[in-house]
Amino acid sequence: MNALTRFYLERFLLSRRRCWLRFDTLLTVLGVVISVAALIVTFAVFRGYETALKDAILGTNAHAYVFAWGEDGMTAADVDTLAAYFEGRPEVAVFAGLVSTQAMVLRGERQHGVMLRGIDTEAEAMPTRYADYITEGRGRLVGDGEAVVGASLAQSLGLSVGDTLRVVSPLNAKPSLMRLFRLQQRSFRIVGLYRSGMHEFDSRLVVVTPAAARPFMAGSGEFTWVEVKLRADAVDQADLLALKWEKDLGNSYQVHSWIFFNRELFALITLEKWILFIILSFLVLIASFNVASSVSTTIIEHQREIGIMKTFGVTNRTLHNIFLGRTVLITALSVLSGEFVGWALAQVLTRQNFYQLKGDVYMLERIHVRFDVQTWLLVFVVAMIIVTTASLLPLRRLGRLQVIDVMRNG
Amino acid sequence: MPLLEARGLAKTYSEGGESIEVLRGAGLVVEAGDTLAIRGRSGSGKSTLLHMLGLLDLPDAGSVLYDGQPAPTNDRAASAFRNSQVGFVFQFHYLLDDFTAEENVAMPAILRSGKRQRSLAASRDLLGQVGLGDRLGHYPSQLSGGEQQRVALARALVNQPRVVLADEPTGNLDSEHSAEIISLLLDMNRTLGQTFIIVTHDESLAARMKRVMLLEGGVLRPVGD
Ligand SMILES: Nc1ncnc2c1ncn2[C@@H]1O[C@H](COP(=O)(O)OP(=O)(O)OP(=O)(O)O)[C@@H](O)[C@H]1O
Ligand SMILES: [Mg+2]
C-alpha cells in the first residue's frame, strides 16, 4: 500500500463528509450485518449451552465413579480399600461413598419416580457442588428423618420446606430375602430445596442420609458407588485417569469418568455448532453478492474520479488497491457492527423470560450465551474473506475501464 | 534536442462497422519552454492528440518521444512519467468531490514523494499563488467554476512538471476568469520555464501563445508566421 492509497483511505474514512455513511451504502451492507449477527448469536448460544451444560454436569455429578463388579454394590471394606488408594493421589480432591437408588414418592393420588441418594452431607467437602445448589432451607441433614428435595419435584408435588415426603420402594423392585423384612416405606421431613439448573436432578432428586437410603437399595452392599472429585487441572483428563486407576486397582473395580458418560453428548453439540456455522456462512456469502455488485456500481460512479487519478499518474494497481481498500473498510465496519448487533441480541436472549428451553429435552432451562475472542475472530475472518473475495471479481473492471473516453467531454 | 516530439501519429476509431480516421500522421516538435496552442474544428481529434502526448492513450501508428527517447507504454512506467513530468488540465475542472481543495492539489505530490505533510504544505503554497489561500478546506462543490479550475491548475503544477497539457482550460469560464487563468499560465512559463500545450477555441488565449498549430484532416500544420 503506497502513501496515496493510505491517504485516500484515511480521508475516505475520516473526512467530514463520511461518504461511507450514506444511505445506499448502509442498505448494501445490511445483509452482511444481519448475517454476521446471526452467526454470532448462534455461536454464542451454542458456546453458552456447551459451557453451561458442562458446568451443570460437573456441578451435579462427580468427575469419576468407582463401581464394584456385580449387583450388590460396595461393602465397607471396598470403600476402605479405595480410600487407602485415593488418599495419596495428587489429582484427587475429594472422594466419598454414596447410596443411589430408585424409589417412588407419594402425594395423594400422585406418585413420582425419584432418584434417591444417600449422601454424607456433614462431610467437610463433597464430590459435587451440592451445597451451592440449595436454594431454600438447608442442605445439611441432621437426622435420618430429614430430606432435601429437587425444587421442581417439590413444586410438582406441591410440597415445600417443612412438609413431609413419603418414599416407598418401587413396586417392581425385586426385594431380596434379607430386605423383605426391612422397612420399605418411610416418611421424611423436607429441610431444603435443591436447584441446579439440570432438569434431571431438579425434577427427580431426593437426598437423605446414607443410613436412611440403605433400606431402599436392591443389593446387600453398604454403598452403591464411590464418587471422586478431581482437582481443577485434572478434570479434562478424567477418562485417562479412570483407566489408570482401574489398572492400579487390579481391575477389581470399574472406573468411569464424566467424559465417558457425556462424550456423545458433547460431540453432538460440537457437530451441530459447526453445521450451523457453515449454513449461516452461506448467508454471509449471499450478502456478499450485494456488496460485490455495489463495487461495480461504485466503479462506474467513480469513472471520472478514476480518470482524474490516472491523469496525475496513479497506476491501475494503485487504483485497484484504493477500491479494494474502500470495500475492505466498509466490510470490516459492517462485520464489526454485525458482531455488535449479535452480541446485543444475545444479551436480550439471556434476559428474556418469554422463551425457555424445554428442560426434559435440553437438560437446561435457561438460555445461556458465551462470547470468546476466538469466536469474534473466527466470524470476523470468515466474513471478511467471503466478502472481500466476492468483490475481487468486479474490481477487475478497473483495468478494462476506458477512462479517457470519460475525460474527453465531461 | 526537443523536449517533446510526435511522429506520424495515427488513430482510427471504428464503431458499428463505420470507421473514423481521426489522426493520419500528425506530427509536432516542441522545445522546452515553448507555449503552443492547438486549434481545430470540433471532432478534429485535438483531445485524442493531447491524450497521446500525455501517454493516456496509444496511437495506432507513430510514436511520441520525450528527450529523444520513445515514451514508456506500460501502465507502471507511463503512470510514473505522467506523475512527475506531465500536468493535465481539462475543460471540466475535474476534482475529486470528497476531498478538499488542499487535498486535491496535494495528491499527485503524495503519490510522487510519499511525504504527506510536505505535499500538503506545497499544496497550500500553490493554492495561495492562484489566489485560493483562504479556501483550502473547501470541497469542490463549495467553489465556483473558476475557482475549481484554478485548483485543477494548481494540481497540475504541484509536481513541477516539465510540460502542461491543457484541453480547453478556459472553455467553461467567463472572459474575466479565463483571462485570470491565462495570466497564471504565462506567469508559470516565464518564471519556471514550463512548457505549455493548450488546445483551445479561445482566440485571445491562442494569440498569447508563442506558436499556434491547426489540426485539420488528421494532420497538424503551423498557423500564422
Ligand atoms: N472511443 C471512441 N470511439 C469512437 N469514436 C471516437 C472515440 N473517441 C473519439 N472518437 C471520435 O474521434 C473524433 C475526435 O474526437 P476528439 O475528442 O479528439 O475531438 P476534439 O477535436 O477534441 O473535439 P472537441 O473540440 O469537440 O473537443 C470524434 O469524431 C469522436 O467522435
Ligand atoms: Mg476535445
CSV table of C-alpha atoms and ligand atoms in Angstrom, one decimal, chain A residues 405 408-409, chain B residues 13 15 20 22 41-48 168 201, ligand 1:
chain,number,residue,atom,x,y,z
A,405,ASP,CA,-13.5,8.5,-23.1
A,408,ARG,CA,-12.8,13.7,-23.2
A,409,ASN,CA,-16.0,15.6,-23.0
B,13,TYR,CA,-11.9,4.6,-34.3
B,15,GLU,CA,-17.8,1.7,-34.3
B,20,ILE,CA,-13.4,7.3,-38.5
B,22,VAL,CA,-9.1,10.8,-36.6
B,41,ARG,CA,-12.8,22.1,-35.6
B,42,SER,CA,-14.8,20.2,-33.1
B,43,GLY,CA,-14.3,16.5,-33.6
B,44,SER,CA,-11.0,17.0,-35.4
B,45,GLY,CA,-9.1,14.9,-32.9
B,46,LYS,CA,-7.5,17.6,-30.6
B,47,SER,CA,-8.3,15.8,-27.4
B,48,THR,CA,-7.2,12.5,-28.9
B,168,GLU,CA,-9.7,23.9,-23.4
B,201,HIS,CA,-11.0,27.7,-29.3
C,1,LIG,N1,-13.8,5.8,-28.2
C,1,LIG,C1,-14.2,6.4,-29.4
C,1,LIG,N2,-14.9,5.6,-30.2
C,1,LIG,C2,-15.4,6.1,-31.4
C,1,LIG,N3,-15.1,7.3,-31.8
C,1,LIG,C3,-14.4,8.2,-31.0
C,1,LIG,C4,-13.9,7.7,-29.8
C,1,LIG,N4,-13.2,8.7,-29.2
C,1,LIG,C5,-13.3,9.7,-30.0
C,1,LIG,N5,-14.0,9.4,-31.1
C,1,LIG,C6,-14.2,10.3,-32.3
C,1,LIG,O1,-13.0,10.8,-32.7
C,1,LIG,C7,-13.2,12.1,-33.1
C,1,LIG,C8,-12.2,13.1,-32.4
C,1,LIG,O2,-12.5,13.2,-31.1
C,1,LIG,P1,-11.8,14.3,-30.2
C,1,LIG,O3,-12.5,14.2,-28.9
C,1,LIG,O4,-10.4,14.1,-30.2
C,1,LIG,O5,-12.2,15.6,-30.9
C,1,LIG,P2,-11.9,17.1,-30.4
C,1,LIG,O6,-11.1,17.7,-31.5
C,1,LIG,O7,-11.3,17.1,-29.1
C,1,LIG,O8,-13.3,17.7,-30.4
C,1,LIG,P3,-13.9,18.9,-29.4
C,1,LIG,O9,-13.4,20.2,-29.9
C,1,LIG,O10,-15.4,18.8,-29.6
C,1,LIG,O11,-13.5,18.5,-28.0
C,1,LIG,C9,-14.6,12.5,-32.9
C,1,LIG,O12,-15.3,12.4,-34.1
C,1,LIG,C10,-15.1,11.5,-31.9
C,1,LIG,O13,-16.4,11.2,-32.1
